[in-house]
PDB file of C-alpha atoms in Angstrom:
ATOM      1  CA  UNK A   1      -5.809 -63.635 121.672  1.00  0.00           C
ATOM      2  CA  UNK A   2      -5.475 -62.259 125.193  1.00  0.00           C
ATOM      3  CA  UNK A   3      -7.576 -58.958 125.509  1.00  0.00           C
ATOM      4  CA  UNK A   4      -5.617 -55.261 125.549  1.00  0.00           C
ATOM      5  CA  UNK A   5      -5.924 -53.392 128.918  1.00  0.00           C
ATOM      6  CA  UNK A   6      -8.023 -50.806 127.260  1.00  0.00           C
ATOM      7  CA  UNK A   7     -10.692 -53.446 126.085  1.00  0.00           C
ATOM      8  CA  UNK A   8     -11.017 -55.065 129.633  1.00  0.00           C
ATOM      9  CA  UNK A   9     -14.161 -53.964 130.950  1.00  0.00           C
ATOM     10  CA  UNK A  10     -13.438 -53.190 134.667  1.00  0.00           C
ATOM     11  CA  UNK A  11     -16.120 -54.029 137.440  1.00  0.00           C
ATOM     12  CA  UNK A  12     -13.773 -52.412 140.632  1.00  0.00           C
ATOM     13  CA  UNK A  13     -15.975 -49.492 141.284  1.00  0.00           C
ATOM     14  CA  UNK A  14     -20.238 -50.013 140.847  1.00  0.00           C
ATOM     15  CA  UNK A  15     -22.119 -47.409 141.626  1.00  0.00           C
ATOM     16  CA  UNK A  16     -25.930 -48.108 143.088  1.00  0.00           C
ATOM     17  CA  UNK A  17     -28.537 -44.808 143.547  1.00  0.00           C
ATOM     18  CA  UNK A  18     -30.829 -45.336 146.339  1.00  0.00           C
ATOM     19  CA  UNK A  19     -33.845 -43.683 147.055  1.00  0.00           C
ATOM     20  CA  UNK A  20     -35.382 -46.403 148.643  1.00  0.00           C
ATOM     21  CA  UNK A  21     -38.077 -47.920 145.724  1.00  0.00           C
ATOM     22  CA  UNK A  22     -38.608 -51.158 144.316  1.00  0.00           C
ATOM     23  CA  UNK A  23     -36.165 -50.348 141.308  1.00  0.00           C
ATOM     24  CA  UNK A  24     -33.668 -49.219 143.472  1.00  0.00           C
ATOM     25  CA  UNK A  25     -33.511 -52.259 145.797  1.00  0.00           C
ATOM     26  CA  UNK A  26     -33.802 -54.647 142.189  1.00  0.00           C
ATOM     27  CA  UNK A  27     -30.752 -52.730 141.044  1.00  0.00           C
ATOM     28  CA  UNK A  28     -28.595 -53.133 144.311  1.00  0.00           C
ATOM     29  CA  UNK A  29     -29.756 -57.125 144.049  1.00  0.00           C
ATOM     30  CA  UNK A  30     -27.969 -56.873 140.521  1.00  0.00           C
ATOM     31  CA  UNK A  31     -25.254 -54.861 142.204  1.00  0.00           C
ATOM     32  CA  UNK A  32     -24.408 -57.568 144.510  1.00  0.00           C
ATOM     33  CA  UNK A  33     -24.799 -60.004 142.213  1.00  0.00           C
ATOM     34  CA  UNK A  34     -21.897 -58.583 140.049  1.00  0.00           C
ATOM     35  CA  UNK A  35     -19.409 -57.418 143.185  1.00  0.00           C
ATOM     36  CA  UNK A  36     -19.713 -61.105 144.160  1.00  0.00           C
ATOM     37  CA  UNK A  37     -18.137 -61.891 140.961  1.00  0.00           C
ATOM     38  CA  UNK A  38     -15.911 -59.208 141.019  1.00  0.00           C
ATOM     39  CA  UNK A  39     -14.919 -58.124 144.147  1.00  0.00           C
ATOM     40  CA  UNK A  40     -16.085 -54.717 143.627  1.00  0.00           C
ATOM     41  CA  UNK A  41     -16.572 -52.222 146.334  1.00  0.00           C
ATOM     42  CA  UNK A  42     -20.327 -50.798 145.728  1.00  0.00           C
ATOM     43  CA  UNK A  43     -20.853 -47.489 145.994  1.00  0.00           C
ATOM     44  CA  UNK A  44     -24.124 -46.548 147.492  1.00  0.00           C
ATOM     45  CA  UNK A  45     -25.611 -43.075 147.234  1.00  0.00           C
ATOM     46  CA  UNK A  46     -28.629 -41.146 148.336  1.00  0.00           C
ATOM     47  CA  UNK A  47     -29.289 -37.556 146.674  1.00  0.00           C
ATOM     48  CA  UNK A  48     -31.819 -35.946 148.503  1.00  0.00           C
ATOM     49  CA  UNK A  49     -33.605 -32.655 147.687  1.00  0.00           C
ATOM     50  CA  UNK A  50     -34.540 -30.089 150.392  1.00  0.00           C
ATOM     51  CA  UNK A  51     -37.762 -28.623 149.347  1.00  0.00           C
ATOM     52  CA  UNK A  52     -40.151 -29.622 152.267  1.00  0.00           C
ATOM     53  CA  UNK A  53     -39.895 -32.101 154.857  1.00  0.00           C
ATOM     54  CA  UNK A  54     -41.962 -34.997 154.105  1.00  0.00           C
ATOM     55  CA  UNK A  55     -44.696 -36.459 156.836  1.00  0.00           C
ATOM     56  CA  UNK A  56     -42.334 -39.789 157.048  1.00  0.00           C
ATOM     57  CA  UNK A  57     -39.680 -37.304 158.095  1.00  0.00           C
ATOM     58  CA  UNK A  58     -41.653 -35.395 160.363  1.00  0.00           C
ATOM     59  CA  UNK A  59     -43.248 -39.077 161.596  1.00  0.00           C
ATOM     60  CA  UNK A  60     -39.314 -40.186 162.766  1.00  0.00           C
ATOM     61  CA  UNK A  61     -38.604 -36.560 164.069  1.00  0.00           C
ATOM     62  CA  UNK A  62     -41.333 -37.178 166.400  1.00  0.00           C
ATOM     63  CA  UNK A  63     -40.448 -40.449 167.483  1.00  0.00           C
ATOM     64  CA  UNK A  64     -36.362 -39.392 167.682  1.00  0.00           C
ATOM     65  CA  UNK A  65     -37.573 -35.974 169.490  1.00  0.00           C
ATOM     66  CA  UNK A  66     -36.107 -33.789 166.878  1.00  0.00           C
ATOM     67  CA  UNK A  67     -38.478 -31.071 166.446  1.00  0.00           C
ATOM     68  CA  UNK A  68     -37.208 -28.359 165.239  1.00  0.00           C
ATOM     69  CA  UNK A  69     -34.151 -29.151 163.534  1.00  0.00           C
ATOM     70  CA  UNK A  70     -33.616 -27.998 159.720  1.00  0.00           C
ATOM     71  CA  UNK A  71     -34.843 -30.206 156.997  1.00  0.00           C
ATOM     72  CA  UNK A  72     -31.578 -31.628 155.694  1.00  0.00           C
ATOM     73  CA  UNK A  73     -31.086 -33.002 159.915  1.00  0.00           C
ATOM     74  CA  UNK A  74     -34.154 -34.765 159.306  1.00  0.00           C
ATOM     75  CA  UNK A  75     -33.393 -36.198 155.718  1.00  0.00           C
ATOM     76  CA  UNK A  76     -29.902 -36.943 156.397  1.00  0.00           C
ATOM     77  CA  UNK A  77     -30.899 -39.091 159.263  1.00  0.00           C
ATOM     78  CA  UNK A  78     -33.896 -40.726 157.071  1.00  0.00           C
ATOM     79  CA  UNK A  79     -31.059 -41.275 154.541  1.00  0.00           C
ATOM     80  CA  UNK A  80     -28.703 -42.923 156.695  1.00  0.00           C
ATOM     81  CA  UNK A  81     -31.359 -45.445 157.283  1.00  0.00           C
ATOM     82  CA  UNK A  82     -32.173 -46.138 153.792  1.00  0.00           C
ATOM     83  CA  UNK A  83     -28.341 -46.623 153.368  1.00  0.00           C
ATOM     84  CA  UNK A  84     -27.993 -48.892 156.222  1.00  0.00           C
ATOM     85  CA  UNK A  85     -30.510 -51.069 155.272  1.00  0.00           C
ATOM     86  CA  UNK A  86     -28.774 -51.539 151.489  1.00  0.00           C
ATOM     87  CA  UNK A  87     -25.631 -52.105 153.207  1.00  0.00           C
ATOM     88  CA  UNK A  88     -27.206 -54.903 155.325  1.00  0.00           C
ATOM     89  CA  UNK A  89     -28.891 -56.018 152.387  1.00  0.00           C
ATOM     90  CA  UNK A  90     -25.602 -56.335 150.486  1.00  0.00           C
ATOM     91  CA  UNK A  91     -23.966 -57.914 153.452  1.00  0.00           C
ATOM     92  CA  UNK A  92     -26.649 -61.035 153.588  1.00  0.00           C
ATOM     93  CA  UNK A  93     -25.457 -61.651 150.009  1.00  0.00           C
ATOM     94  CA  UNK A  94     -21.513 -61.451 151.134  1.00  0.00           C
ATOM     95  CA  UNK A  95     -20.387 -57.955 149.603  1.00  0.00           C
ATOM     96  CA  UNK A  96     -18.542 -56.022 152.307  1.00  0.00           C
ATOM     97  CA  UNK A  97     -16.324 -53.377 150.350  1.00  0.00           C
ATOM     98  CA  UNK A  98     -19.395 -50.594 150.378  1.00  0.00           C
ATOM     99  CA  UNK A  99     -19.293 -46.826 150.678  1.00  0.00           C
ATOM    100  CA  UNK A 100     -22.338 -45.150 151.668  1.00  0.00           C
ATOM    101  CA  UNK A 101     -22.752 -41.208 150.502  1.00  0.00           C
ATOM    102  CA  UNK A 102     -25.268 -38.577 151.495  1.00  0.00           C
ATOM    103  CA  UNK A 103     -25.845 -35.532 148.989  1.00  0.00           C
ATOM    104  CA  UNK A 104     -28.147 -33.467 148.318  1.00  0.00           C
ATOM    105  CA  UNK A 105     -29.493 -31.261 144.954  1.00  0.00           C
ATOM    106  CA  UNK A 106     -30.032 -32.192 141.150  1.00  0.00           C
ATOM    107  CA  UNK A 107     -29.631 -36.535 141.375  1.00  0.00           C
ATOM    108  CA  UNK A 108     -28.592 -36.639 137.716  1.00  0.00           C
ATOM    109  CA  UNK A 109     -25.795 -34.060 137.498  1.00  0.00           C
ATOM    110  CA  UNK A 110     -25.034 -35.210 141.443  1.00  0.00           C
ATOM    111  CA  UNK A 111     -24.872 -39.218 139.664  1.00  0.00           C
ATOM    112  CA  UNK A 112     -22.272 -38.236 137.228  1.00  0.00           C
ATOM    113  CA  UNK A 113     -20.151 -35.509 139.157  1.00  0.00           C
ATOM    114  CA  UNK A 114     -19.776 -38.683 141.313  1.00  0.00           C
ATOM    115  CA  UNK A 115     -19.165 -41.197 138.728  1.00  0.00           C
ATOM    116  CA  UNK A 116     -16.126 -39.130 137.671  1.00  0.00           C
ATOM    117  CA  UNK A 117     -14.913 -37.781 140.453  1.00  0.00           C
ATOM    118  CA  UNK A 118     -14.803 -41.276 142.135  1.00  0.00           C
ATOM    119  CA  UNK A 119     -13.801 -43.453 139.167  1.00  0.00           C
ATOM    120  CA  UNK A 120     -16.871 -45.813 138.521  1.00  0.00           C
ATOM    121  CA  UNK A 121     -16.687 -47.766 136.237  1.00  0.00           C
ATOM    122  CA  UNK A 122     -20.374 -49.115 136.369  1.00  0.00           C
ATOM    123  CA  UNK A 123     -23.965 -47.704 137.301  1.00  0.00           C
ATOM    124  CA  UNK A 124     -26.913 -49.762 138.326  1.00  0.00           C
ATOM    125  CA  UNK A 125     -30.022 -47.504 138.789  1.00  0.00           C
ATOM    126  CA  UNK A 126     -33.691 -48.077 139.143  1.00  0.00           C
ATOM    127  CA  UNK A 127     -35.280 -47.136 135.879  1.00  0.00           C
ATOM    128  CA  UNK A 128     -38.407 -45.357 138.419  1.00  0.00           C
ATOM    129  CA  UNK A 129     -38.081 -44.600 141.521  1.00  0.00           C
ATOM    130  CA  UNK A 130     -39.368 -42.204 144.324  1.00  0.00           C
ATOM    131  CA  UNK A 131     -38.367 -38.427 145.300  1.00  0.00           C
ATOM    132  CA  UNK A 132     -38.682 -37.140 149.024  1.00  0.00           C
ATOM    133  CA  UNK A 133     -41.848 -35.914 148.023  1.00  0.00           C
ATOM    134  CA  UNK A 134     -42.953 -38.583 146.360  1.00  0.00           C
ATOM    135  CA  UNK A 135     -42.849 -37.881 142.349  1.00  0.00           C
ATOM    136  CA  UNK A 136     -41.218 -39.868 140.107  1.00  0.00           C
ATOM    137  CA  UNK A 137     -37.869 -38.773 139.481  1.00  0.00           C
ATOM    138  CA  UNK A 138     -35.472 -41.538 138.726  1.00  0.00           C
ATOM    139  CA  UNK A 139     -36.481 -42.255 135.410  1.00  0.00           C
ATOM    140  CA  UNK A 140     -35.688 -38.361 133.710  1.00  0.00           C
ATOM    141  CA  UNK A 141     -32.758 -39.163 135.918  1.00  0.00           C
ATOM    142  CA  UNK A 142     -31.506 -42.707 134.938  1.00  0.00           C
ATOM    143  CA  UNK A 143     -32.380 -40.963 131.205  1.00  0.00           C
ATOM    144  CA  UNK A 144     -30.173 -37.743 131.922  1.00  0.00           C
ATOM    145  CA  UNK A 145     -27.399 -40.121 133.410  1.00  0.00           C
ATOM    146  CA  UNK A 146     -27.446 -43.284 131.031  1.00  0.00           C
ATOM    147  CA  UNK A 147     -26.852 -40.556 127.945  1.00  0.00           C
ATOM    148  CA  UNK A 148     -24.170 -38.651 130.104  1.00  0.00           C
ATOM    149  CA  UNK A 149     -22.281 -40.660 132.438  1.00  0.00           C
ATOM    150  CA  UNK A 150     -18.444 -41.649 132.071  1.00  0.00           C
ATOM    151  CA  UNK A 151     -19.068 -45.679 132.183  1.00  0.00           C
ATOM    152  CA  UNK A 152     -21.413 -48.055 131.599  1.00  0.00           C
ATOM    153  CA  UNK A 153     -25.056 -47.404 132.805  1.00  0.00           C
ATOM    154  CA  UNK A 154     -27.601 -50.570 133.782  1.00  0.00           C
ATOM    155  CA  UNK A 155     -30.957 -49.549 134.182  1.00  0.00           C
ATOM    156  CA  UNK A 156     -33.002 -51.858 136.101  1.00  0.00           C
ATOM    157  CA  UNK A 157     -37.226 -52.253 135.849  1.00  0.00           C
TER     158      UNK A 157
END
C-alpha cells in the first residue's frame, strides 16, 4: 500500500546548530549524510549570547584591528567563520543547498522559533557542546528542544 501524504516523513528542510564542538561537527556529518539522500537544503545556525567577549574573540579582534567595536561585531564575525567552515565542510561531501543564520539570545527557544518559522522538518544537534564562554550549554538545550520542537529531533554524541 502506497503511503498517505501525511505519513511521508519529509527530509526538505534539516536544521544543524553550530557552536563549533565536536557534537556539533558529528551532527552536521549526519546532516550531510541525509541531504545527500535527500536533497535537502541544510540549515545552519549559530545562536550566540552577548555576555562578555571571549579571549578567542578579543585574540581575532587583534589580529583583524577591531578594537573597540561592540561585542556582537566581534561574535558575529567569529560566527561567520564557524559557519563558513560547516558550509565548506558540507560542500566536500556534495551538499550545496545551505543557509547559514546568525542570532543571538536563549539557543533553545531561538532553535524552535526557527524550526517553525522556517518549516524544518528535521533537527540534528550535538547532544554537548560549547557556549561563547565556554560552559556546556547544548545539552539543557538539545533537552529543552528535543521535548519542544515542531519535527523530528536527532541528537548526536
Amino acid at each position: 500500500h502506497a503511503p498517505k501524504q501525511e505519513d511521508t516523513i519529509m527530509h526538505d528542510n534539516i536544521l544543524v546548530p553550530i557552536d563549533g564542538s565536536p557534537h556539533a561537527f558529528k551532527a552536521l556529518d549526519l546532516a550531510a549524510d541525509i541531504a545527500g539522500i535527500y536533497q535537502s537544503t541544510v540549515h545552519l545556525l549559530h545562536v550566540g549570547h552577548i555576555e562578555e567577549v571571549p579571549e578567542g574573540l578579543k585574540d581575532w579582534a587583534r589580529t583583524e584591528h577591531v578594537m573597540d567595536a561592540p561585542s556582537w561585531i566581534l561574535e558575529t564575525g567569529a560566527a561567520q567563520n564557524l559557519l563558513s567552515a560547516a558550509r565548506d565542510r558540507l560542500a566536500k561531501r556534495g551538499v550545496t543547498k545551505v543557509e547559514e543564520i546568525i542570532e543571538h539570545g536563549n539557543v533553545a527557544k531561538i532553535i524552535i522559533d526557527f524550526a517553525h518559522s522556517s518549516h524544518i522538518d528535521m533537527i540534528i544537534m550535538g547532544t554537548r557542546g560549547f557556549s561563547d564562554l565556554g560552559g556546556l550549554v547544548m545539552g539543557s538545550a538539545a533537552h529543552k528542544v528535543s521535548h519542544a520542537a515542531p519535527c523530528t529531533v536527532v541528537t548526536v554524541r
